[in-house]
XYZ file of N, CA, C and O in Angstrom:
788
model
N 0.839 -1.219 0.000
C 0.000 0.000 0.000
C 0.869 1.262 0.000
O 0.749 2.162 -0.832
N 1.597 1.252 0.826
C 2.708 2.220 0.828
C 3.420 2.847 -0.599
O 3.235 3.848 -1.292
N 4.051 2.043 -0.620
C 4.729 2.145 -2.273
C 3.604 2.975 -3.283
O 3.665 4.026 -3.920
N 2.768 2.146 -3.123
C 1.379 2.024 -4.184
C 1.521 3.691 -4.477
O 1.804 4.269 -5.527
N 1.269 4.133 -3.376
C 0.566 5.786 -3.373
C 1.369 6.593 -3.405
O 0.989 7.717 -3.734
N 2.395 6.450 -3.178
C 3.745 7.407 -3.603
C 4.002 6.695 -5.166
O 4.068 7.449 -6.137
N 4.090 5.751 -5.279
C 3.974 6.126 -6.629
C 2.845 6.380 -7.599
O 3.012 6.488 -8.814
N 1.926 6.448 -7.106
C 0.643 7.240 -7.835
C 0.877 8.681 -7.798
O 0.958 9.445 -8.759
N 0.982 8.972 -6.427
C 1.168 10.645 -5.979
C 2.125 11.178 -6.921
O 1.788 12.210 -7.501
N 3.233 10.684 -7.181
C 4.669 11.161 -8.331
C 4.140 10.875 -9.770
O 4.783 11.402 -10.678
N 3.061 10.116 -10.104
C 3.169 9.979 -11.757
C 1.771 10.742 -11.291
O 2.207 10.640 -10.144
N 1.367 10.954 -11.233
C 0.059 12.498 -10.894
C 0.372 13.648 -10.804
O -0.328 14.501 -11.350
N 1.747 14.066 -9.942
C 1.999 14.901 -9.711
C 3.104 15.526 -10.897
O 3.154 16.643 -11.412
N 3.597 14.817 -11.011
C 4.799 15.180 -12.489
C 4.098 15.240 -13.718
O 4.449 16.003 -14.618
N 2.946 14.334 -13.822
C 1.786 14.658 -15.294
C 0.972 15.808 -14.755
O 0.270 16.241 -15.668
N 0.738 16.659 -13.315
C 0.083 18.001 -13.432
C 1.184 18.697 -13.784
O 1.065 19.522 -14.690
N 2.242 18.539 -13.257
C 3.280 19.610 -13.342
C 3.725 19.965 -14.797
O 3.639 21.005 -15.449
N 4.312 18.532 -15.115
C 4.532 18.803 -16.698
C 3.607 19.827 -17.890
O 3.993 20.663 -18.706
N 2.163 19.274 -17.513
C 1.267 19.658 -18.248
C 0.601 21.487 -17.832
O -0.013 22.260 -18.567
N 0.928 21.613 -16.784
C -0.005 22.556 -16.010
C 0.556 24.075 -15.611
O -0.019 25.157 -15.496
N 2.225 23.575 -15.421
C 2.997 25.046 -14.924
C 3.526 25.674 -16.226
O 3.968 25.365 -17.332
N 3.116 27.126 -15.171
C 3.511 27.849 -16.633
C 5.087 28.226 -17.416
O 6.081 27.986 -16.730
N 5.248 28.653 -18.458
C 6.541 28.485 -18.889
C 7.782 29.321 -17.869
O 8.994 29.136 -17.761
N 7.102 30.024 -17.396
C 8.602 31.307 -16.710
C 8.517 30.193 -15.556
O 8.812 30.952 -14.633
N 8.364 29.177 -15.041
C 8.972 28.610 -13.565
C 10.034 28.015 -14.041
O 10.158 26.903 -14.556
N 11.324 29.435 -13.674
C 12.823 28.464 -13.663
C 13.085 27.857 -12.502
O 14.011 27.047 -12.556
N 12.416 28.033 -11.185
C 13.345 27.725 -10.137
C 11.636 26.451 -9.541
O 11.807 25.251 -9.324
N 10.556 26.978 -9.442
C 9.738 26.232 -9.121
C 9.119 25.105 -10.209
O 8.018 25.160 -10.756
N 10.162 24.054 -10.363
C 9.560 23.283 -11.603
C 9.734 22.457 -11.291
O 10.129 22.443 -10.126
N 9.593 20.929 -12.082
C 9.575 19.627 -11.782
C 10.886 19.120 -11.038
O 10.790 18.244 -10.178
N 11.933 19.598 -11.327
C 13.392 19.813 -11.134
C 13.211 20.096 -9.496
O 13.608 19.205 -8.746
N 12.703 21.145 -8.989
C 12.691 21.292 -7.782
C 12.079 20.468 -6.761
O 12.562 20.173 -5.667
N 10.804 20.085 -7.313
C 9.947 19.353 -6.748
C 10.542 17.624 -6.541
O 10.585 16.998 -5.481
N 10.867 17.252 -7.620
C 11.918 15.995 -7.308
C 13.152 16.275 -6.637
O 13.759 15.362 -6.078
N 13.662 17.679 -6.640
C 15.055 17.375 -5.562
C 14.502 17.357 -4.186
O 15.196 16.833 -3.315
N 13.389 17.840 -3.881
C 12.805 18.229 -2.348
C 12.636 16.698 -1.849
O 13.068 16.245 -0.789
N 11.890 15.980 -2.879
C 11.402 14.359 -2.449
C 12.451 14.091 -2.345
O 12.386 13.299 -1.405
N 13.885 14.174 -2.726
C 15.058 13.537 -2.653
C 15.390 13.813 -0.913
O 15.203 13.064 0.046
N 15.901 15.077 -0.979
C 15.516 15.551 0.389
C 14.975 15.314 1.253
O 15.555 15.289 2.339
N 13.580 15.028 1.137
C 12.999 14.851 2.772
C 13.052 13.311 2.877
O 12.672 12.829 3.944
N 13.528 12.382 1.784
C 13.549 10.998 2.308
C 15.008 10.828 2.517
O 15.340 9.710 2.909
N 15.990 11.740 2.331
C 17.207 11.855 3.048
C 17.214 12.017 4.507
O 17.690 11.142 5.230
N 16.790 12.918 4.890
C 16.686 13.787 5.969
C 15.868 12.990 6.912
O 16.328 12.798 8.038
N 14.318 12.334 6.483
C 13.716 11.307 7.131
C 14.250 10.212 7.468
O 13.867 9.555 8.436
N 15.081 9.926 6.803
C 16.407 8.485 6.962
C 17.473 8.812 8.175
O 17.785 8.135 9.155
N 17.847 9.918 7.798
C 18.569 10.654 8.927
C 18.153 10.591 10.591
O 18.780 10.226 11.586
N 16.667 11.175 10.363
C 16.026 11.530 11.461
C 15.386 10.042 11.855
O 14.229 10.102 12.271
N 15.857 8.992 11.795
C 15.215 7.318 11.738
C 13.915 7.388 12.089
O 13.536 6.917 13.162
N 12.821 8.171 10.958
C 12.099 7.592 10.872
C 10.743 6.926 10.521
O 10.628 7.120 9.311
N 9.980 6.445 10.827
C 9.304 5.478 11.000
C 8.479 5.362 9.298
O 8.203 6.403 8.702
N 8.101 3.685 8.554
C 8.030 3.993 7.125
C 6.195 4.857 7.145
O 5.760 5.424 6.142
N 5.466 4.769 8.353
C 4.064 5.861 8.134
C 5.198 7.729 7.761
O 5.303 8.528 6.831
N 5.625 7.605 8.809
C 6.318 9.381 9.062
C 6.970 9.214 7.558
O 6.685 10.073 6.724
N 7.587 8.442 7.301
C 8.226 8.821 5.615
C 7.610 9.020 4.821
O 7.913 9.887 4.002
N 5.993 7.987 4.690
C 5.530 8.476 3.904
C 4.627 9.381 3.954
O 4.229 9.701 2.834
N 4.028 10.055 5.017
C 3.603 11.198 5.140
C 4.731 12.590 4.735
O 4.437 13.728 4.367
N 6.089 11.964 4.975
C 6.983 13.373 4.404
C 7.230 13.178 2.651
O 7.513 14.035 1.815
N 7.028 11.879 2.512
C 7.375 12.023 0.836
C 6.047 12.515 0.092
O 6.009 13.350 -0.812
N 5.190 11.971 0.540
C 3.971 12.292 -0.142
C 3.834 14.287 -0.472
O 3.798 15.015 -1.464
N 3.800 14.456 1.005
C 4.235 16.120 1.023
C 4.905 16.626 0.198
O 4.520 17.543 -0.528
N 5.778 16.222 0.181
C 6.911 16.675 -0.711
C 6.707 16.451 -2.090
O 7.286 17.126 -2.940
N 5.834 15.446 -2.392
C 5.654 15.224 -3.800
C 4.592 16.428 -4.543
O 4.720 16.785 -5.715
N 3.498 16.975 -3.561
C 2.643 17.708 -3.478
C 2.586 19.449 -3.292
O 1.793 20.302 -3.690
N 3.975 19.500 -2.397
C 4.353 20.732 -1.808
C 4.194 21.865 -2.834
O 3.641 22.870 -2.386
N 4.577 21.902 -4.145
C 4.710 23.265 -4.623
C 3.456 23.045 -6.287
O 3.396 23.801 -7.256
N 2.780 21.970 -6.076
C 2.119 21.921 -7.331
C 0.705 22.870 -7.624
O 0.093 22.995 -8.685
N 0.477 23.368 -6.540
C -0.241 24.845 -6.281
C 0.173 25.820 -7.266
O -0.609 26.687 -7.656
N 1.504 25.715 -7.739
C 1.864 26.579 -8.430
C 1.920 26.694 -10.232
O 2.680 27.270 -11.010
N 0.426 25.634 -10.440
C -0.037 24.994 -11.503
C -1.023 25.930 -11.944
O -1.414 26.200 -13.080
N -1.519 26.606 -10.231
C -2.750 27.617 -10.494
C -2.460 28.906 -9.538
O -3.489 28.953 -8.865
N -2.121 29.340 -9.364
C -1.474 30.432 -8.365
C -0.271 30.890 -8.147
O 0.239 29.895 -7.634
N 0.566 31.707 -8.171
C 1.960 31.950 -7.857
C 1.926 32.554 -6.277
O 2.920 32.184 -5.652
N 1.252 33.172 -5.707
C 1.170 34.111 -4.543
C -0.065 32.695 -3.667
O -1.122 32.160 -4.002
N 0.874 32.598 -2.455
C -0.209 31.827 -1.641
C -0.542 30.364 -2.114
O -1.613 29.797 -1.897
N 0.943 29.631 -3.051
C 0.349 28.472 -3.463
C 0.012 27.434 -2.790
O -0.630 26.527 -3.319
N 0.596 27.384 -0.820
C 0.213 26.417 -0.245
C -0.987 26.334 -0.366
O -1.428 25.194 -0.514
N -1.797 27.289 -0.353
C -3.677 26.708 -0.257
C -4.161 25.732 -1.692
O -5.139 24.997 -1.828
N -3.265 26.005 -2.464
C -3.767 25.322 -3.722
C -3.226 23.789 -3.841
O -3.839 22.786 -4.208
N -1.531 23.973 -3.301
C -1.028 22.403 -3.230
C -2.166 21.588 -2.225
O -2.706 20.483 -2.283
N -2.211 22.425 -1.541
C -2.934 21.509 0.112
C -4.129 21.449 -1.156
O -3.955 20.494 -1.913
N -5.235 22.278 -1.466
C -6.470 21.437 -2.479
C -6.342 20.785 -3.271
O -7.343 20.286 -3.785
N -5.393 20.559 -3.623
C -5.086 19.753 -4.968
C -4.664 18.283 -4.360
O -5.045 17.224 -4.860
N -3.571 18.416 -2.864
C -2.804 16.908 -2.214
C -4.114 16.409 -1.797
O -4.283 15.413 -2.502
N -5.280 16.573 -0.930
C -6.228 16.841 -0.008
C -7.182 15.667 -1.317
O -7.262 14.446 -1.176
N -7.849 16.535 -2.609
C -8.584 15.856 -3.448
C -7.534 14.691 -3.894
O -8.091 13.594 -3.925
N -6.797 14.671 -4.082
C -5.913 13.498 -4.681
C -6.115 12.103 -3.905
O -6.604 11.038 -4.281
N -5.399 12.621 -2.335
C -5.401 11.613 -1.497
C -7.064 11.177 -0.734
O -7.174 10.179 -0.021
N -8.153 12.033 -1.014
C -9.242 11.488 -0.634
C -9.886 10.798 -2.038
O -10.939 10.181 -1.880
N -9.449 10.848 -3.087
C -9.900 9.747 -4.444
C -9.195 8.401 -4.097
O -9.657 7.307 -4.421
N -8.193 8.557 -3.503
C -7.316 7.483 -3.393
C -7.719 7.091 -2.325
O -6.737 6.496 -1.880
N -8.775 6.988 -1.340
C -8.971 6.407 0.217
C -7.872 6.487 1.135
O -7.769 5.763 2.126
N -7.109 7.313 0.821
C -6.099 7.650 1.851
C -6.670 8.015 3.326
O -7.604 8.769 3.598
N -6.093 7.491 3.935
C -7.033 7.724 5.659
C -6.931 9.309 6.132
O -5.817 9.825 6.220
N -7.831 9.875 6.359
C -7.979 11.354 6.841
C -6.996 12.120 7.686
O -6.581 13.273 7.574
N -6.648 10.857 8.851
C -6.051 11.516 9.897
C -4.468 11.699 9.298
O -3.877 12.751 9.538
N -3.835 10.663 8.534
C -3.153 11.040 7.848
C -2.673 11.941 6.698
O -1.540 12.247 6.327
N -3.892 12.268 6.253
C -3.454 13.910 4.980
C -3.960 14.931 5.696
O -3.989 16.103 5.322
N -4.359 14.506 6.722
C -4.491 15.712 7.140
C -2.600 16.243 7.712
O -1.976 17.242 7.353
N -2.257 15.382 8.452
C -0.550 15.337 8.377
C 0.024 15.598 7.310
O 0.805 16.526 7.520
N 0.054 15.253 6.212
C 0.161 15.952 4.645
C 0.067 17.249 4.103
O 0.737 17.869 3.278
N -1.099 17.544 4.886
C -1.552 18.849 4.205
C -0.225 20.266 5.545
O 0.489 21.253 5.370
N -0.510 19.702 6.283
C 0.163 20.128 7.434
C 1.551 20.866 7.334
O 1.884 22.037 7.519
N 2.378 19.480 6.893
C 3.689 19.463 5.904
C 3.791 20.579 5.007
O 4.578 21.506 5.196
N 2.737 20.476 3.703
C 2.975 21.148 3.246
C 2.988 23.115 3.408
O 3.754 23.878 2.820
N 1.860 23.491 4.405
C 1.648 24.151 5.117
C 2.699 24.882 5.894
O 2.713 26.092 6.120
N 3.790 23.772 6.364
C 4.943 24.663 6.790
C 6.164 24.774 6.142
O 7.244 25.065 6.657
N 5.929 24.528 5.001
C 6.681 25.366 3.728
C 6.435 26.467 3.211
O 7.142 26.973 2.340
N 5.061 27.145 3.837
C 4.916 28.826 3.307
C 5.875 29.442 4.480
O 6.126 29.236 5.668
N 6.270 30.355 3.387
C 7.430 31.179 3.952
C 6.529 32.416 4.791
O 5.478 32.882 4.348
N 7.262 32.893 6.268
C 8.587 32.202 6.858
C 7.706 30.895 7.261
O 6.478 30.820 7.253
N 8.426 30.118 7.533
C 8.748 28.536 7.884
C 8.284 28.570 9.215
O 8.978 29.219 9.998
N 6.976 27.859 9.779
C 7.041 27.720 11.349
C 6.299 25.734 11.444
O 5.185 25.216 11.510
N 7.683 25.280 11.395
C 6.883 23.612 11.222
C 6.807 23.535 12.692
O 7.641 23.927 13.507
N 5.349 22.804 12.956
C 5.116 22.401 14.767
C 5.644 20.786 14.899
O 5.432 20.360 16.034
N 6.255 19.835 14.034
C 6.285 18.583 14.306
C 6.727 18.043 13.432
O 6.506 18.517 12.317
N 7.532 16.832 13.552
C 8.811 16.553 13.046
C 9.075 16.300 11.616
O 10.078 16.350 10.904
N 7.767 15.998 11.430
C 7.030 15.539 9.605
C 6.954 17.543 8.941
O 7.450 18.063 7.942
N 6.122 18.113 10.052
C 6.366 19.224 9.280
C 8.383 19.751 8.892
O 8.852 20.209 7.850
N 8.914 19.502 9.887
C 10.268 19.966 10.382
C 11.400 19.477 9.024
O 12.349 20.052 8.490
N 10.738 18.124 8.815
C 11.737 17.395 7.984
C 11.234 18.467 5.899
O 11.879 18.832 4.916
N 9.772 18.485 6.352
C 9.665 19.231 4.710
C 10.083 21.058 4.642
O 9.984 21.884 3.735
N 10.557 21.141 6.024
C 10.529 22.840 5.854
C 12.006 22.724 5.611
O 12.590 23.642 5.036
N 12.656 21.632 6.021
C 14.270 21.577 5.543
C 14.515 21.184 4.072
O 15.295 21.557 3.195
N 13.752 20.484 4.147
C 13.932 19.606 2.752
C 13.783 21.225 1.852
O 14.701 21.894 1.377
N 12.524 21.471 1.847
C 12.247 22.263 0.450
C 12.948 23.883 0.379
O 12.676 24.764 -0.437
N 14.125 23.944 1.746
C 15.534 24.980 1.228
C 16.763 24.175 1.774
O 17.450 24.499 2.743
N 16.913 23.099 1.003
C 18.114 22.083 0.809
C 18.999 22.485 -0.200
O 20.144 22.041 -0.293
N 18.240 23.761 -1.370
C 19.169 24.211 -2.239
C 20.084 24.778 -1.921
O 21.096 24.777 -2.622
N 19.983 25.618 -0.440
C 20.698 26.478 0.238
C 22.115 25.785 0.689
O 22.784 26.350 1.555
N 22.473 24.825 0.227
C 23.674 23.789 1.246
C 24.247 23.187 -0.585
O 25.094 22.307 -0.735
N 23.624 23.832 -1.630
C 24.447 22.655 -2.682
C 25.309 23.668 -3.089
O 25.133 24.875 -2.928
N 26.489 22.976 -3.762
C 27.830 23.158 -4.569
C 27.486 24.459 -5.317
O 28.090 25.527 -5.215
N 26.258 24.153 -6.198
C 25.869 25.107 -7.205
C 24.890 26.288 -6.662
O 24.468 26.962 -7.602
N 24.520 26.621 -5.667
C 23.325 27.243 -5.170
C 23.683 28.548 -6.276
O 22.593 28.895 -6.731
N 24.393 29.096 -6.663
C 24.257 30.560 -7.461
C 23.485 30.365 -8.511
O 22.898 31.359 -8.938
N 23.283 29.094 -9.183
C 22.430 28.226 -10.352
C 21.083 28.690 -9.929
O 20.311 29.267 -10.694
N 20.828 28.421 -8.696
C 19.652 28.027 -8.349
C 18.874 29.747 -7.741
O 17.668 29.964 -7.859
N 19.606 30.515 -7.280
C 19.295 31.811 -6.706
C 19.243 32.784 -8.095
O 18.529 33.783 -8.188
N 20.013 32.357 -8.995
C 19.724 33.275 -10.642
C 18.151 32.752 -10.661
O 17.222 33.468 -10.287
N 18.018 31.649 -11.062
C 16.558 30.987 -11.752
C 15.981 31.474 -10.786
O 15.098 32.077 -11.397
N 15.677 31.811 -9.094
C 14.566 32.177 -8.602
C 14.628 33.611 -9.264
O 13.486 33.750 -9.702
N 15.533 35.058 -9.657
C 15.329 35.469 -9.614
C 14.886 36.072 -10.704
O 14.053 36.978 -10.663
N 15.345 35.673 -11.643
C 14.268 35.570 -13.083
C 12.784 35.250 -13.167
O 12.016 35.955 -13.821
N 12.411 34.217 -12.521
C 11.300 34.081 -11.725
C 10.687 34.914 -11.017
O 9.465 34.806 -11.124
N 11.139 35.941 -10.129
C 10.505 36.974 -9.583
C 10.195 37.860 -10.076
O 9.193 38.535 -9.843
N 11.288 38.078 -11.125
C 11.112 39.582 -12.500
C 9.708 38.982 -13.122
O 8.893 39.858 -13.411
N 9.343 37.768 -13.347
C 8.216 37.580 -14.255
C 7.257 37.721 -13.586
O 6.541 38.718 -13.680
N 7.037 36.749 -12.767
C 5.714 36.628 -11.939
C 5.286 37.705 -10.481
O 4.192 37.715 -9.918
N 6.325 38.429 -10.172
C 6.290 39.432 -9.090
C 6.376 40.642 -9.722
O 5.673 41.554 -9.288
N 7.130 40.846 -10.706
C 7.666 42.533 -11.376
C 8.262 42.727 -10.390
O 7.617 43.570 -9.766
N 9.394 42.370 -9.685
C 10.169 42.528 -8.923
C 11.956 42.349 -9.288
O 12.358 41.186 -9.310
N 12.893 43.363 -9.539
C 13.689 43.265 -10.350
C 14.498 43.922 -9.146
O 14.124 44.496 -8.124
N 16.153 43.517 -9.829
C 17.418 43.523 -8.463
C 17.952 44.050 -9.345
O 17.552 43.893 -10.498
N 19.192 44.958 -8.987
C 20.316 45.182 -9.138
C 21.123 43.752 -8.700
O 20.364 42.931 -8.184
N 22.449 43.350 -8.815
C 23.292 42.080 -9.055
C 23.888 42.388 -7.410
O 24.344 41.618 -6.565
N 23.719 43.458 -7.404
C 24.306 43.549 -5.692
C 23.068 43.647 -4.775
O 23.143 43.083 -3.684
N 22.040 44.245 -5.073
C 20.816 44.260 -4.147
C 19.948 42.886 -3.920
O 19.038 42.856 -3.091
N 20.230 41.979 -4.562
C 19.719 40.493 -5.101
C 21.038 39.333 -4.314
O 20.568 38.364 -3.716
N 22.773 39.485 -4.347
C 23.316 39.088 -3.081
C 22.940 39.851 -2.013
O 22.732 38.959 -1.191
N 22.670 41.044 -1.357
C 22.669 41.253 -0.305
C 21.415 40.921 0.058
O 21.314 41.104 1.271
N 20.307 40.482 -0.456
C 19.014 39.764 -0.294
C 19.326 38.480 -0.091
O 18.791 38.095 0.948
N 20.200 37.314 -0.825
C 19.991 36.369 -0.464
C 20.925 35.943 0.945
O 20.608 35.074 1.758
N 22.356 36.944 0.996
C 23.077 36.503 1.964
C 22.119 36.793 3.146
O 21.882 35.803 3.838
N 21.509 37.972 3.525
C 20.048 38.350 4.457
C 19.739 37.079 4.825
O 20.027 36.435 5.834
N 18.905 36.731 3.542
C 18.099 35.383 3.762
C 18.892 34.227 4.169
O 18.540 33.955 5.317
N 19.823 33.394 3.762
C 20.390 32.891 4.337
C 21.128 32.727 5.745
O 21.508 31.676 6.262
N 21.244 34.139 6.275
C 21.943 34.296 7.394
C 20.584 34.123 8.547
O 20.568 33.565 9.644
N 19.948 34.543 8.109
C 18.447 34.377 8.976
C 17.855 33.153 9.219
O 17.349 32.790 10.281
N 17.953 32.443 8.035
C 17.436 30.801 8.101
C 18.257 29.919 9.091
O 19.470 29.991 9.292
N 17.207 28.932 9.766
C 17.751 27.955 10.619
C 16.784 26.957 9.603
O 15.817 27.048 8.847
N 17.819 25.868 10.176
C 16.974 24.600 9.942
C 16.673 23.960 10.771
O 17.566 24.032 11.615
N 15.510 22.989 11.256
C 14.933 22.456 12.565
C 15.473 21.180 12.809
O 15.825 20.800 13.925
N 15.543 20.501 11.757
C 16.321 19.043 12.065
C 17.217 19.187 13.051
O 17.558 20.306 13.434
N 17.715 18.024 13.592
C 19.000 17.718 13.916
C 20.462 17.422 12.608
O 21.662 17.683 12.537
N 19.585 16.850 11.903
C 20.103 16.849 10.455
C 20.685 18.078 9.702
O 21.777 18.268 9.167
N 19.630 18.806 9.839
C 19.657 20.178 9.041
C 20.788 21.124 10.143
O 21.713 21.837 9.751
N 20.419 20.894 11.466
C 21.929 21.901 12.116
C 22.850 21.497 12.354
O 23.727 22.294 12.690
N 23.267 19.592 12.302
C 24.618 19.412 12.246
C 25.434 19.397 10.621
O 26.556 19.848 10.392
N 24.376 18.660 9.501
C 25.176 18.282 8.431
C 24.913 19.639 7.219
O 25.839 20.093 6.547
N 23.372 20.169 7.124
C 22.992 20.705 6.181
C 23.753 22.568 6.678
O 24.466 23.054 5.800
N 23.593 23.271 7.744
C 24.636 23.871 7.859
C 25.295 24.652 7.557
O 25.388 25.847 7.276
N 26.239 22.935 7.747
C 27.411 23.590 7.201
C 27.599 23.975 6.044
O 28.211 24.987 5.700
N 26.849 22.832 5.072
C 27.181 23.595 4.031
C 26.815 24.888 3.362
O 27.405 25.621 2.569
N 25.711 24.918 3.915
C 24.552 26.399 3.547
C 25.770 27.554 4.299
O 25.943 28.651 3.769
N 26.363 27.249 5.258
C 27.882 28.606 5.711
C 28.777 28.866 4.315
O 29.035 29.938 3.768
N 29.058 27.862 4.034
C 30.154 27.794 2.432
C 29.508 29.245 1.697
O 29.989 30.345 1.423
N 28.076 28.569 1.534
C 27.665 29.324 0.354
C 26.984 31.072 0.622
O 26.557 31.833 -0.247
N 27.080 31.306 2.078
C 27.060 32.261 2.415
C 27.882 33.019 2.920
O 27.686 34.161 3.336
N 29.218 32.179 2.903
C 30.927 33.099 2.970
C 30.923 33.236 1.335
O 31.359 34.315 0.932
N 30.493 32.299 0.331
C 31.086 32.613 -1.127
C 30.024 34.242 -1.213
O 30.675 35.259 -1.450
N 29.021 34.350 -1.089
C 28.210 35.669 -0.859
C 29.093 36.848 -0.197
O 29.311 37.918 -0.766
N 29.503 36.550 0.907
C 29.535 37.606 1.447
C 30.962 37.730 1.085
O 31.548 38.312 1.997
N 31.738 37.420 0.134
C 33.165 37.517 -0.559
C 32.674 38.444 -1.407
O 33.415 39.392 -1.664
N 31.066 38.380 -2.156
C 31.090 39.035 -3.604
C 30.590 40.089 -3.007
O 30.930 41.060 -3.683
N 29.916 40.451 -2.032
C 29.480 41.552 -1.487
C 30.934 42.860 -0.639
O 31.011 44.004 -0.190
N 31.774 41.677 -0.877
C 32.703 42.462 -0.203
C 33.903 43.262 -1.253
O 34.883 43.920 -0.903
N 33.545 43.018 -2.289
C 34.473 43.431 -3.378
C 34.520 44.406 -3.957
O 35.369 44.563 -4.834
């Protein structure tokens, strides 16, 4: 049963996505949405545990940003209607999406997860913040913002926004403040090098 619905939830969710988001999502696209599932079943592995809690965090995660099929501003309410109808076609048990919906819920920014399923998807889905390449990934959001926000940076007002943001973010895991981190420090000394020049 398990298996079953995560993999229903991912070939549902990648045939809305594919079909449904609009062309300017460089940074919120299928790409993201599969690195997050990568993520929170990392991080859930990490945190040992249990295969219900995993799959209440993968499912989330599979669901988390597909709101943004029909909304750009406020897409948790749309992922949560969209995870919510999915998993009640599928007889998914209540008390559990409702844990789902939850998850996804504490991925609207700022981030306030109450419990460990929420904790593991609010890390997971800024895991970009800790990779090798994060400057990849902070261009594409911000091309993304010029379209869908009309919100446009200068190249220095756009680092001193993200080093901000980064310096502000915690992560809740145990995971996320011993291993993830560190690396998210790297990429906010490589920031605050270009800000310093």
């Amino acid at each position: 049963m398990t298996e079953n619905i995560i993999d229903r939830a991912r070939d549902y969710v990648l045939q809305l996505l594919l079909s449904k988001l609009p062309n300017g999502m460089r940074f919120h696209n299928v790409m993201h949405t599969q690195d997050v599932v990568k993520a929170a079943i990392e991080i859930a592995t990490e945190s040992c545990f249990s295969s219900t809690q995993s799959e209440i965090v993968t499912l989330a995660a599979w669901f988390h940003d597909c709101g943004y099929t029909t909304a750009y501003t406020n897409h948790e309410d749309s992922s949560k209607t969209i995870a919510a109808d999915f998993l009640n076609r599928n007889n998914y048990p209540q008390e559990k999406t409702a844990q789902v919906l939850a998850c996804i819920e504490a991925t609207r920014f700022p981030q306030n997860p109450e419990s460990p399923e929420e904790e593991v998807l609010a890390d997971a889905d800024l895991y970009h913040f800790t990779k090798t390449d994060y400057s990849k990934y902070e261009r594409r959001l911000r091309m993304e913002f010029k379209t869908y926000l009309g919100k446009t940076y200068t190249n220095e007002e756009w680092d001193e926004t993200n080093y901000a943001l980064l310096k502000q973010h915690s992560y809740y895991t145990a995971y996320g403040k011993t291993v993830l981190q560190k690396f998210k420090e790297v990429n906010m000394e490589m920031l605050k090098i270009k800000l310093t020049k």
